[in-house]
Short mmCIF file of N, CA, C and O in Angstrom, two decimals:
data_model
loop_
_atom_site.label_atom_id
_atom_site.label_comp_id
_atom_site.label_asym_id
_atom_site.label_seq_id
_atom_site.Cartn_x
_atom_site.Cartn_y
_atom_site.Cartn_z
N UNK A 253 -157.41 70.06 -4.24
CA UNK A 253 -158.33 69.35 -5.09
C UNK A 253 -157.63 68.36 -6.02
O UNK A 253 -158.32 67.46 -6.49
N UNK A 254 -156.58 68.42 -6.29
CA UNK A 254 -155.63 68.17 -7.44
C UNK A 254 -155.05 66.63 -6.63
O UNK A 254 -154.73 65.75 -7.43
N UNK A 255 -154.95 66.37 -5.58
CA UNK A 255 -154.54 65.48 -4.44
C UNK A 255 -155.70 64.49 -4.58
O UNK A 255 -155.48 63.48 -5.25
N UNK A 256 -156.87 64.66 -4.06
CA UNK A 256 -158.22 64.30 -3.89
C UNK A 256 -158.44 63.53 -4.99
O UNK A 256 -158.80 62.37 -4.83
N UNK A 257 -158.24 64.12 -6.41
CA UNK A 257 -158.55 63.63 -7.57
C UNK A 257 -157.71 62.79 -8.03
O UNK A 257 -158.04 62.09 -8.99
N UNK A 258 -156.40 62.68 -7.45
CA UNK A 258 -155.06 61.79 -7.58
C UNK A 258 -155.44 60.35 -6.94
O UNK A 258 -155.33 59.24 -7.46
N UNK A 259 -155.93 60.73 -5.60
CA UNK A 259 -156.74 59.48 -4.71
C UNK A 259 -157.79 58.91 -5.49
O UNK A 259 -157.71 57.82 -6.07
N UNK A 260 -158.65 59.59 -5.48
CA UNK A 260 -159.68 58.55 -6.32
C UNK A 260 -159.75 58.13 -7.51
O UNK A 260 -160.76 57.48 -7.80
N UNK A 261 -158.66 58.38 -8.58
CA UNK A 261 -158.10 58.13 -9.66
C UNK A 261 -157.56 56.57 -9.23
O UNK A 261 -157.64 55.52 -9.86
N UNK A 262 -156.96 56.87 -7.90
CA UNK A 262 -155.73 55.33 -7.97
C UNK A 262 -156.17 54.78 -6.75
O UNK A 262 -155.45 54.54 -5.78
N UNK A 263 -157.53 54.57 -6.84
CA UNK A 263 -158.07 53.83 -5.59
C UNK A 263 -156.92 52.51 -4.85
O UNK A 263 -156.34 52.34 -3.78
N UNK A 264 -157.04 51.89 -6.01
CA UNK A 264 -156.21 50.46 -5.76
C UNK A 264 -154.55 50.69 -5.05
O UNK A 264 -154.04 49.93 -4.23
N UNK A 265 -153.83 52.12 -5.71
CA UNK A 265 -152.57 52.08 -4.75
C UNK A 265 -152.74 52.77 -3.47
O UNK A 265 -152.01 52.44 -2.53
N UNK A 266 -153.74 53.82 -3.28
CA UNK A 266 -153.92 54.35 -2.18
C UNK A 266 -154.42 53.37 -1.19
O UNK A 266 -154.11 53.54 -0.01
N UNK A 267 -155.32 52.15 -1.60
CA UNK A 267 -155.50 51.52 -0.37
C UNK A 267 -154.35 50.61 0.04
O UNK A 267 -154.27 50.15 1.18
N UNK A 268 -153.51 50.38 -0.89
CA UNK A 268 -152.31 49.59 -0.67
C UNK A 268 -151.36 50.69 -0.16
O UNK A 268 -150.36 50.10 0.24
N UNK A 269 -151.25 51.82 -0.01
CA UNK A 269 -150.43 52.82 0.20
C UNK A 269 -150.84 52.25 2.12
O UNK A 269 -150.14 51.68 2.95
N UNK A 270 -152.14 52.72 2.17
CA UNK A 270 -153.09 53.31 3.41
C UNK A 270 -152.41 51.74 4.17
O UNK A 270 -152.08 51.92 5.34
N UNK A 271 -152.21 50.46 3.72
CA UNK A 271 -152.78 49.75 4.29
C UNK A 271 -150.91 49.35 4.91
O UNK A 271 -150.61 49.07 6.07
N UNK A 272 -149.94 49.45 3.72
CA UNK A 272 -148.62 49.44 4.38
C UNK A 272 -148.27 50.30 5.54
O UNK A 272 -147.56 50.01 6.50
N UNK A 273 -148.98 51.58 5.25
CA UNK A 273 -148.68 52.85 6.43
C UNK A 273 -149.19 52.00 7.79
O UNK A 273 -148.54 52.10 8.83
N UNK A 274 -150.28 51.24 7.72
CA UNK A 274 -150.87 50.92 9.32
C UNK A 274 -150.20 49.85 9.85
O UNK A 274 -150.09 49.59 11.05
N UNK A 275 -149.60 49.01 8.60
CA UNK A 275 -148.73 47.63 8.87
C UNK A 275 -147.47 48.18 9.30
O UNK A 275 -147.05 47.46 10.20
N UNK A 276 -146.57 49.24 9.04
CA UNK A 276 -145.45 49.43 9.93
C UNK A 276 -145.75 50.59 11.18
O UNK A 276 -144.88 50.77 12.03
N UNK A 277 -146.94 51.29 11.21
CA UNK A 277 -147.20 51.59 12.56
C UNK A 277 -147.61 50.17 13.74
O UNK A 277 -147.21 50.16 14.90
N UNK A 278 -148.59 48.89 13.02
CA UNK A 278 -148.44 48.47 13.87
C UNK A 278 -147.32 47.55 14.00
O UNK A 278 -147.43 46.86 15.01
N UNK A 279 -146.51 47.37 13.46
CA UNK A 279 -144.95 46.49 13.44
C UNK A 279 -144.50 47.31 14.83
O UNK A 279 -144.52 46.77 15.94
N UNK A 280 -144.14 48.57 14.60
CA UNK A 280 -143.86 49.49 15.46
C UNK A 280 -144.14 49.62 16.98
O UNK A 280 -143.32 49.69 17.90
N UNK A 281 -145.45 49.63 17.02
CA UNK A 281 -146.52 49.51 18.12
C UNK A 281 -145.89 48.58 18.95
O UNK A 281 -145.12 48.66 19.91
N UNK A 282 -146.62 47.40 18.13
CA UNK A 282 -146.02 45.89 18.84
C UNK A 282 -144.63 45.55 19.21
O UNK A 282 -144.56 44.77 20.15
N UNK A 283 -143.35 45.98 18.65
CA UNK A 283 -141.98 46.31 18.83
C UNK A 283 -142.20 46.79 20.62
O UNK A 283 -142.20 46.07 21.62
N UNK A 284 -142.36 48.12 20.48
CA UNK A 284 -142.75 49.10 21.69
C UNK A 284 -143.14 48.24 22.68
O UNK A 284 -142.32 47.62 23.37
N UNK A 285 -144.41 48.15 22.82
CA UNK A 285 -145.06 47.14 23.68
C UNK A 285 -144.20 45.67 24.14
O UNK A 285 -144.12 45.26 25.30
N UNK A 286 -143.71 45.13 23.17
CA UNK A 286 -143.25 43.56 23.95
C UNK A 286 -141.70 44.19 24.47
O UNK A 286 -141.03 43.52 25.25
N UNK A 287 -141.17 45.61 23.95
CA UNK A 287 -139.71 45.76 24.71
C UNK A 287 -140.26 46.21 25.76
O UNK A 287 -139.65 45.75 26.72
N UNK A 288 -141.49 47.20 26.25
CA UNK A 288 -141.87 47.15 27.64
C UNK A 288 -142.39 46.18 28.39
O UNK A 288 -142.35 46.12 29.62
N UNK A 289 -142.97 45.28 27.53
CA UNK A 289 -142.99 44.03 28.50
C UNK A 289 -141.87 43.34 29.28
O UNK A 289 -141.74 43.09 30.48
N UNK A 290 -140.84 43.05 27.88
CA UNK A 290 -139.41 42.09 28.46
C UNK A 290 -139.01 43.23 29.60
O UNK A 290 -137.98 42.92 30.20
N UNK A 291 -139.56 44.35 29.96
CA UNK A 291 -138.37 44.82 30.74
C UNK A 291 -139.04 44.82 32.19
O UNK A 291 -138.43 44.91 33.26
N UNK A 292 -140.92 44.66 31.95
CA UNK A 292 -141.46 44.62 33.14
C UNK A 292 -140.99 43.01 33.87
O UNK A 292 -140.91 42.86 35.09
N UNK A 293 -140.75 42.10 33.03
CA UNK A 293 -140.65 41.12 33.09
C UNK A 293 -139.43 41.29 34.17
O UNK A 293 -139.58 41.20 35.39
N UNK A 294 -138.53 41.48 33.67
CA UNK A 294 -137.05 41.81 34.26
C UNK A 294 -137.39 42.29 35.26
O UNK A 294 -137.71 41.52 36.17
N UNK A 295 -137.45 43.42 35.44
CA UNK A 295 -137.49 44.48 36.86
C UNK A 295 -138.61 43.29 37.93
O UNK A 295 -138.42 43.43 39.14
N UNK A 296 -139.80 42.10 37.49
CA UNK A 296 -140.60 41.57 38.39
C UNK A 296 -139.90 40.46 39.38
O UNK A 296 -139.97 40.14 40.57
N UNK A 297 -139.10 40.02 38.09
CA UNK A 297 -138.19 38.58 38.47
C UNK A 297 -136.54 38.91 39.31
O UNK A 297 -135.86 38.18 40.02
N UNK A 298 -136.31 40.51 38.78
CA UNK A 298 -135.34 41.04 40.13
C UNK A 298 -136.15 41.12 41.46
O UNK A 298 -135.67 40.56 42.44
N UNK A 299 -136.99 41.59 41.54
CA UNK A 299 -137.82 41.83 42.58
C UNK A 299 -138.35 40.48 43.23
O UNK A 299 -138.23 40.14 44.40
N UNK A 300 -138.91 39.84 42.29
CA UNK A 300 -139.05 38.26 43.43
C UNK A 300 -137.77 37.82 43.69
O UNK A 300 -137.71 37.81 44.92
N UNK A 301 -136.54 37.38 43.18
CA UNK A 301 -135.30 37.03 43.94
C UNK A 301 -135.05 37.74 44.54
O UNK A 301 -134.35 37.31 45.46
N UNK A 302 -135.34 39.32 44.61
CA UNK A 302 -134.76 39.86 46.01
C UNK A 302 -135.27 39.48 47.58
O UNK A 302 -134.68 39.56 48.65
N UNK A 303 -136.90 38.96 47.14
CA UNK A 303 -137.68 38.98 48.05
C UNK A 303 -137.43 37.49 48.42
O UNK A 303 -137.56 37.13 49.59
N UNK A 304 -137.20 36.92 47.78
CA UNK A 304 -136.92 35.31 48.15
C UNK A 304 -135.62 35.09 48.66
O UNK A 304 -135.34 34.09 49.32
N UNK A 305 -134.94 35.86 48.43
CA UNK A 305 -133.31 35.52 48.88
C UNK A 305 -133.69 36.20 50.38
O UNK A 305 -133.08 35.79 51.37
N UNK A 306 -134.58 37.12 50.51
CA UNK A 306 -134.21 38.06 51.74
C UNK A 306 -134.99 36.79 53.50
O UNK A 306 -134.75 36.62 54.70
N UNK A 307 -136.04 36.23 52.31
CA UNK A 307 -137.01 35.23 52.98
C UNK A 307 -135.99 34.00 52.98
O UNK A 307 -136.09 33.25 53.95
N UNK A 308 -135.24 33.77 52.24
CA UNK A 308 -134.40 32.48 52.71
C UNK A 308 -133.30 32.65 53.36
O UNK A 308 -132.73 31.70 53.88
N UNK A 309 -132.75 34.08 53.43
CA UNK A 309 -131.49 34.12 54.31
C UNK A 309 -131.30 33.41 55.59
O UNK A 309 -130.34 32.66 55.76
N UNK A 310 -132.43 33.67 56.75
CA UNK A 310 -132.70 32.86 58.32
C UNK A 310 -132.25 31.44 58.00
O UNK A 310 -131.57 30.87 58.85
N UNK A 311 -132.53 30.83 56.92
CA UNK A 311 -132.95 29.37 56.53
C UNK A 311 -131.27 28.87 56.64
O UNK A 311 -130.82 28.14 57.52
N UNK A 312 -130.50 29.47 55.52
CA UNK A 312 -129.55 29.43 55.33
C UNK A 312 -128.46 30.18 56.04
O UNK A 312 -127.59 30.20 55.17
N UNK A 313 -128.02 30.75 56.99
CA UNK A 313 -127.90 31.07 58.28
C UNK A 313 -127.70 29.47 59.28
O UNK A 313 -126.80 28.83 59.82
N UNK A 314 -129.19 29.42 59.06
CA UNK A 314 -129.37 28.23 60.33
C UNK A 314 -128.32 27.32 59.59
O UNK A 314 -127.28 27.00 60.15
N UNK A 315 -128.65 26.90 58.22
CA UNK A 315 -128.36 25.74 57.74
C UNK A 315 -126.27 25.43 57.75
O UNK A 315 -125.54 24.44 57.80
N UNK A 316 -126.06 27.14 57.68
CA UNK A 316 -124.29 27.12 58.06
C UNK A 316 -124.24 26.88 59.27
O UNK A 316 -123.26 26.17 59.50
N UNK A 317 -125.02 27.20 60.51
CA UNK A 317 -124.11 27.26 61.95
C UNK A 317 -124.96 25.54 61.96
O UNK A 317 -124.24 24.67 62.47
N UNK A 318 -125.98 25.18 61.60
CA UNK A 318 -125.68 23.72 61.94
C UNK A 318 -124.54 22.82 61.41
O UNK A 318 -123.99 22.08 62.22
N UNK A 319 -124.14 22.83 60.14
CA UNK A 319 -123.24 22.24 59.24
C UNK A 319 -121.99 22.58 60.14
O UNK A 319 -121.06 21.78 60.11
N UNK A 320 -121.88 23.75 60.98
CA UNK A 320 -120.40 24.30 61.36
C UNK A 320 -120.29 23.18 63.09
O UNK A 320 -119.44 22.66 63.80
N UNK A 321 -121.68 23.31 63.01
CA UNK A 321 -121.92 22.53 64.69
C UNK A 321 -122.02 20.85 64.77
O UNK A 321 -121.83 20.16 65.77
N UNK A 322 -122.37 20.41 63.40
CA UNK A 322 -122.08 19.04 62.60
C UNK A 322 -120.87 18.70 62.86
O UNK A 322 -120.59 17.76 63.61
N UNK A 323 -119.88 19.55 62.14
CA UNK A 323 -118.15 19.35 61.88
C UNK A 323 -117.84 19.23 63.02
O UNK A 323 -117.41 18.12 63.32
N UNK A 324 -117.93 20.40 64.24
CA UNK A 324 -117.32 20.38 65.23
C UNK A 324 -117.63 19.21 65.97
O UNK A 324 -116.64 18.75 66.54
N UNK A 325 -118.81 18.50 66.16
CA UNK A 325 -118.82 17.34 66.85
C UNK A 325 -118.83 16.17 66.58
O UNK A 325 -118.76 15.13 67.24
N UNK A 326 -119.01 16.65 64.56
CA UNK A 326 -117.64 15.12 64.49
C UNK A 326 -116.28 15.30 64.48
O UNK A 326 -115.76 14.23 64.19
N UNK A 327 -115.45 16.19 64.68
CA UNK A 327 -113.90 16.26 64.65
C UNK A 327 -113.68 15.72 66.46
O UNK A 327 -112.67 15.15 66.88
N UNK A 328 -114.92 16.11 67.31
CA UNK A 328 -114.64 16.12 68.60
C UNK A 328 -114.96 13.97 68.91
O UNK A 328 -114.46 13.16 69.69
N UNK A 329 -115.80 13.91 68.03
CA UNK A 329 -116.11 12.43 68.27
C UNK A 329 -114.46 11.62 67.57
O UNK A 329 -113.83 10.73 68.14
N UNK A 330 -114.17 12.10 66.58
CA UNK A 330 -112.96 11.32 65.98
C UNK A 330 -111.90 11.52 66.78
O UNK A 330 -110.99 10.70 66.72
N UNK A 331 -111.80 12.69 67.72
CA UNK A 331 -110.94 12.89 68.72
C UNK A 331 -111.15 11.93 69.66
O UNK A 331 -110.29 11.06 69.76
N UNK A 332 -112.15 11.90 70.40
CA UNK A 332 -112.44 10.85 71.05
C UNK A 332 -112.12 9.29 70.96
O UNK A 332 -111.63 8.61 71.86
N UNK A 333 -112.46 8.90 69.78
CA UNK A 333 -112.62 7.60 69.06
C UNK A 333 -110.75 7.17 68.96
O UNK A 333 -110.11 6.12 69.11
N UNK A 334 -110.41 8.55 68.65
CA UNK A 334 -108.33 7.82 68.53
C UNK A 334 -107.80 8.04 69.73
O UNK A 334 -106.60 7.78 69.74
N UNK A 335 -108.38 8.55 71.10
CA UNK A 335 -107.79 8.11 72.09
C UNK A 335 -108.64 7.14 72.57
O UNK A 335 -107.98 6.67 73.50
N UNK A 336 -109.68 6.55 72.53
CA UNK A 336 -109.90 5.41 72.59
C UNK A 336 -108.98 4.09 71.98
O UNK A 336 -108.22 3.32 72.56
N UNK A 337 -109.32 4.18 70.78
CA UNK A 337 -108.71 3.33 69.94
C UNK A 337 -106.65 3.58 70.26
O UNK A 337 -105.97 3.19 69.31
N UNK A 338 -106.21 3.91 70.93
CA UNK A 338 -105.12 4.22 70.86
C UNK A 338 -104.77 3.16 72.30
O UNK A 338 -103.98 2.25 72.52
N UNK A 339 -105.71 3.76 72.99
CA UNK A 339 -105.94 2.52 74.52
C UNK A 339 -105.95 1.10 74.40
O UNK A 339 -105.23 0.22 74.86
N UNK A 340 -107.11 1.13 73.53
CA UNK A 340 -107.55 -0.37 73.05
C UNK A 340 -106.29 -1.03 72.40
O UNK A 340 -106.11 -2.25 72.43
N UNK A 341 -105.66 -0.39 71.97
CA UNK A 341 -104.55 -1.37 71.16
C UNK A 341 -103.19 -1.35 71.93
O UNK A 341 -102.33 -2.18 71.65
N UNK A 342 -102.97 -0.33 72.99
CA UNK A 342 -102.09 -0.51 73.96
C UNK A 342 -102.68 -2.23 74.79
O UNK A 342 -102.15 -3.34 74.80
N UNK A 343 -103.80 -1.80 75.31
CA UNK A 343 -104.48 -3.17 75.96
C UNK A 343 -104.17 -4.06 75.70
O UNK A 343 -103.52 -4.88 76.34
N UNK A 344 -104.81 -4.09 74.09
CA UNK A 344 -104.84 -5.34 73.38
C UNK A 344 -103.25 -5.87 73.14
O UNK A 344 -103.14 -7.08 73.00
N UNK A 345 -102.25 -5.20 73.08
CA UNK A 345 -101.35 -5.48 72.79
C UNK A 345 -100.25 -6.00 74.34
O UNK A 345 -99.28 -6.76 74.27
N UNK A 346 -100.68 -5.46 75.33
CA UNK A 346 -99.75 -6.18 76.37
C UNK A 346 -100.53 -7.47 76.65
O UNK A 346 -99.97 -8.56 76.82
N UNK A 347 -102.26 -7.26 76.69
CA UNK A 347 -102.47 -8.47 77.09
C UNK A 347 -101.92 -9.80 76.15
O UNK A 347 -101.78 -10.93 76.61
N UNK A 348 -101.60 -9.33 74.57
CA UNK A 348 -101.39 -10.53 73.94
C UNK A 348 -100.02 -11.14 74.07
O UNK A 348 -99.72 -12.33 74.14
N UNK A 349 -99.41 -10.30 74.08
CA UNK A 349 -97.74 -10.31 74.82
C UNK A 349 -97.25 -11.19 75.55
O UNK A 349 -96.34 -12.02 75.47
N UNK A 350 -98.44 -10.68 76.71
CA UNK A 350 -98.42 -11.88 77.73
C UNK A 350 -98.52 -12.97 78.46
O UNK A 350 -97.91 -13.52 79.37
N UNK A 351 -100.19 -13.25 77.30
CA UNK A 351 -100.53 -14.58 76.90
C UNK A 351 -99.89 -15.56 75.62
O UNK A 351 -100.17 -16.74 75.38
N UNK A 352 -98.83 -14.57 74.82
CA UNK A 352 -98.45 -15.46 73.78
C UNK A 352 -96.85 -16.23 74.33
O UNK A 352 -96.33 -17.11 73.65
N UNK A 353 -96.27 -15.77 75.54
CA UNK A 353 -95.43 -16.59 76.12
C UNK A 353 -95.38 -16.95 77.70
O UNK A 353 -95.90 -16.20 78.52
N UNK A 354 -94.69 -18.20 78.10
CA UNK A 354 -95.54 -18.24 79.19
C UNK A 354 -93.81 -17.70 80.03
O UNK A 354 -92.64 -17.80 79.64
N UNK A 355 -94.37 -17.22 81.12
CA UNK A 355 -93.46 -16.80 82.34
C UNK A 355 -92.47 -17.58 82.53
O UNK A 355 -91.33 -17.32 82.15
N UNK A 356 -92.90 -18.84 83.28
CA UNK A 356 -91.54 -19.78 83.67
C UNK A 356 -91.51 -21.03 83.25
O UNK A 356 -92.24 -21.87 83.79
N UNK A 357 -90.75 -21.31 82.33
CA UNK A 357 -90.41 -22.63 82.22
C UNK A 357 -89.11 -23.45 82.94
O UNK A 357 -87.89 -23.39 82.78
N UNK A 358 -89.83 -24.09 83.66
CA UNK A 358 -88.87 -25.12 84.81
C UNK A 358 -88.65 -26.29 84.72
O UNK A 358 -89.73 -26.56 84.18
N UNK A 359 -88.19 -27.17 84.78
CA UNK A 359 -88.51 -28.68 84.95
C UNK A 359 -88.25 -29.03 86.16
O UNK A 359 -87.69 -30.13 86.15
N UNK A 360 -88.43 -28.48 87.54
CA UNK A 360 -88.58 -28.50 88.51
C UNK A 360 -89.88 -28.88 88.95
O UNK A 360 -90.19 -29.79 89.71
N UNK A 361 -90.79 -27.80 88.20
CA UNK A 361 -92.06 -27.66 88.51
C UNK A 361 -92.99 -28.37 87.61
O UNK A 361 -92.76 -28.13 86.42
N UNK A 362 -93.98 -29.18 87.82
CA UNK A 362 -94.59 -30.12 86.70
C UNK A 362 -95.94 -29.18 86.14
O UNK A 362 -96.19 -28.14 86.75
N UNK A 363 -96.45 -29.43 85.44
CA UNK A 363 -97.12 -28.55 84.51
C UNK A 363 -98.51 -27.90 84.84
O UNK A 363 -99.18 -27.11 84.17
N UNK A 364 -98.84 -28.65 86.42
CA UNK A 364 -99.57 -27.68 86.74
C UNK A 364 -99.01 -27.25 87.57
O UNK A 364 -99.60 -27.76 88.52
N UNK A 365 -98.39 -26.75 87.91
CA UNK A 365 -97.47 -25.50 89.01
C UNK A 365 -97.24 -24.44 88.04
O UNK A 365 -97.78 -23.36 88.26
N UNK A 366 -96.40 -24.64 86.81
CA UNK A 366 -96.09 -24.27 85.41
C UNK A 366 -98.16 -23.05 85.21
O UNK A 366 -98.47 -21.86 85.24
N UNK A 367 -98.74 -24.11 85.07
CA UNK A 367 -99.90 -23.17 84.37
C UNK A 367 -100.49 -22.50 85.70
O UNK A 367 -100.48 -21.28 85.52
N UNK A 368 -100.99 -22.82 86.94
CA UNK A 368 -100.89 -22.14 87.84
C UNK A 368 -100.15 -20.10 88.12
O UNK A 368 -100.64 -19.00 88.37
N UNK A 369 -98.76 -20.72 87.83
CA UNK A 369 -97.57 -19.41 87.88
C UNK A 369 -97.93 -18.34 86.75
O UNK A 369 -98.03 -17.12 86.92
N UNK A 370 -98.15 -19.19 85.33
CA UNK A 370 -98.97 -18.18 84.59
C UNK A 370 -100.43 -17.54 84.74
O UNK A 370 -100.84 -16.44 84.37
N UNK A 371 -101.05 -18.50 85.35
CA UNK A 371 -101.90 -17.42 85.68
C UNK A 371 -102.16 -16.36 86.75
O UNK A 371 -103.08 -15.54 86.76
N UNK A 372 -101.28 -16.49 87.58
CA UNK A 372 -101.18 -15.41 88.47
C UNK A 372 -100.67 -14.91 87.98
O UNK A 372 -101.31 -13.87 88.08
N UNK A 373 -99.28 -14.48 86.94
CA UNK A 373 -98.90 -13.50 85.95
C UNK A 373 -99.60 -12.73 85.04
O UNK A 373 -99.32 -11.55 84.85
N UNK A 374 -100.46 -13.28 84.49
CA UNK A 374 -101.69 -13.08 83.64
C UNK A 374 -102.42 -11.97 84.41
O UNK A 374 -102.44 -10.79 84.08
N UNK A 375 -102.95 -12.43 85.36
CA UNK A 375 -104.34 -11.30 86.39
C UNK A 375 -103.27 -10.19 87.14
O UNK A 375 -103.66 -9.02 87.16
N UNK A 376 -102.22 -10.43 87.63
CA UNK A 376 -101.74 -9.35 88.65
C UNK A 376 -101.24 -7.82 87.46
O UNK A 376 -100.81 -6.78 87.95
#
């Protein structure tokens, strides 16, 4: 009784008493609640990258053995291309050889006998 009569004596601190008590239960509450949220959060967003990585693996798979099948047939084309190019400049290089001097110079022979002789040197 002695309690009771303490309360309604001090209306004004008991409701300020009453009203801090509900403000750090709900401080509390709400604490609780958003750390189970951040963690549903977590555990959802492990779970979709697991599920997305597992759904993009095929993708990426493909995307290495093409890239690996890319390389290989350009290392095989550049192979190609320098024994080509290795020909071409053998070619290019006797034919210029042989057009940059001429075979026989005579003064026997007058200058079309002279260009004649080179060109049968030239084609054979």
């Amino acid at each position: 009784m002695p309690l009771l009569l303490l309360i309604w004596n001090n209306k004004r601190w008991t409701l300020i008493l009453v009203l801090l008590i509900y403000a750090v239960f709900q401080t509390w509450q709400s604490n609780s609640l958003t750390g189970d949220l951040n963690k549903a959060n977590v555990e959802c967003k492990t779970k979709v990258q697991q599920e997305v990585d597992k759904a993009v693996r095929p993708f990426k798979d493909a995307e290495q053995e093409a890239q690996a099948r890319a390389q290989k047939a350009g290392e095989d084309y550049e192979q190609t291309k320098e024994t080509e190019r290795v020909r071409t400049e053998t070619i290019t290089r006797e034919v210029q050889k042989i057009v940059e001097r001429p075979v026989y110079i005579n003064t026997c022979i007058d200058d079309d006998g002279v260009r004649l002789i080179n060109e049968a040197g030239n084609t054979g």
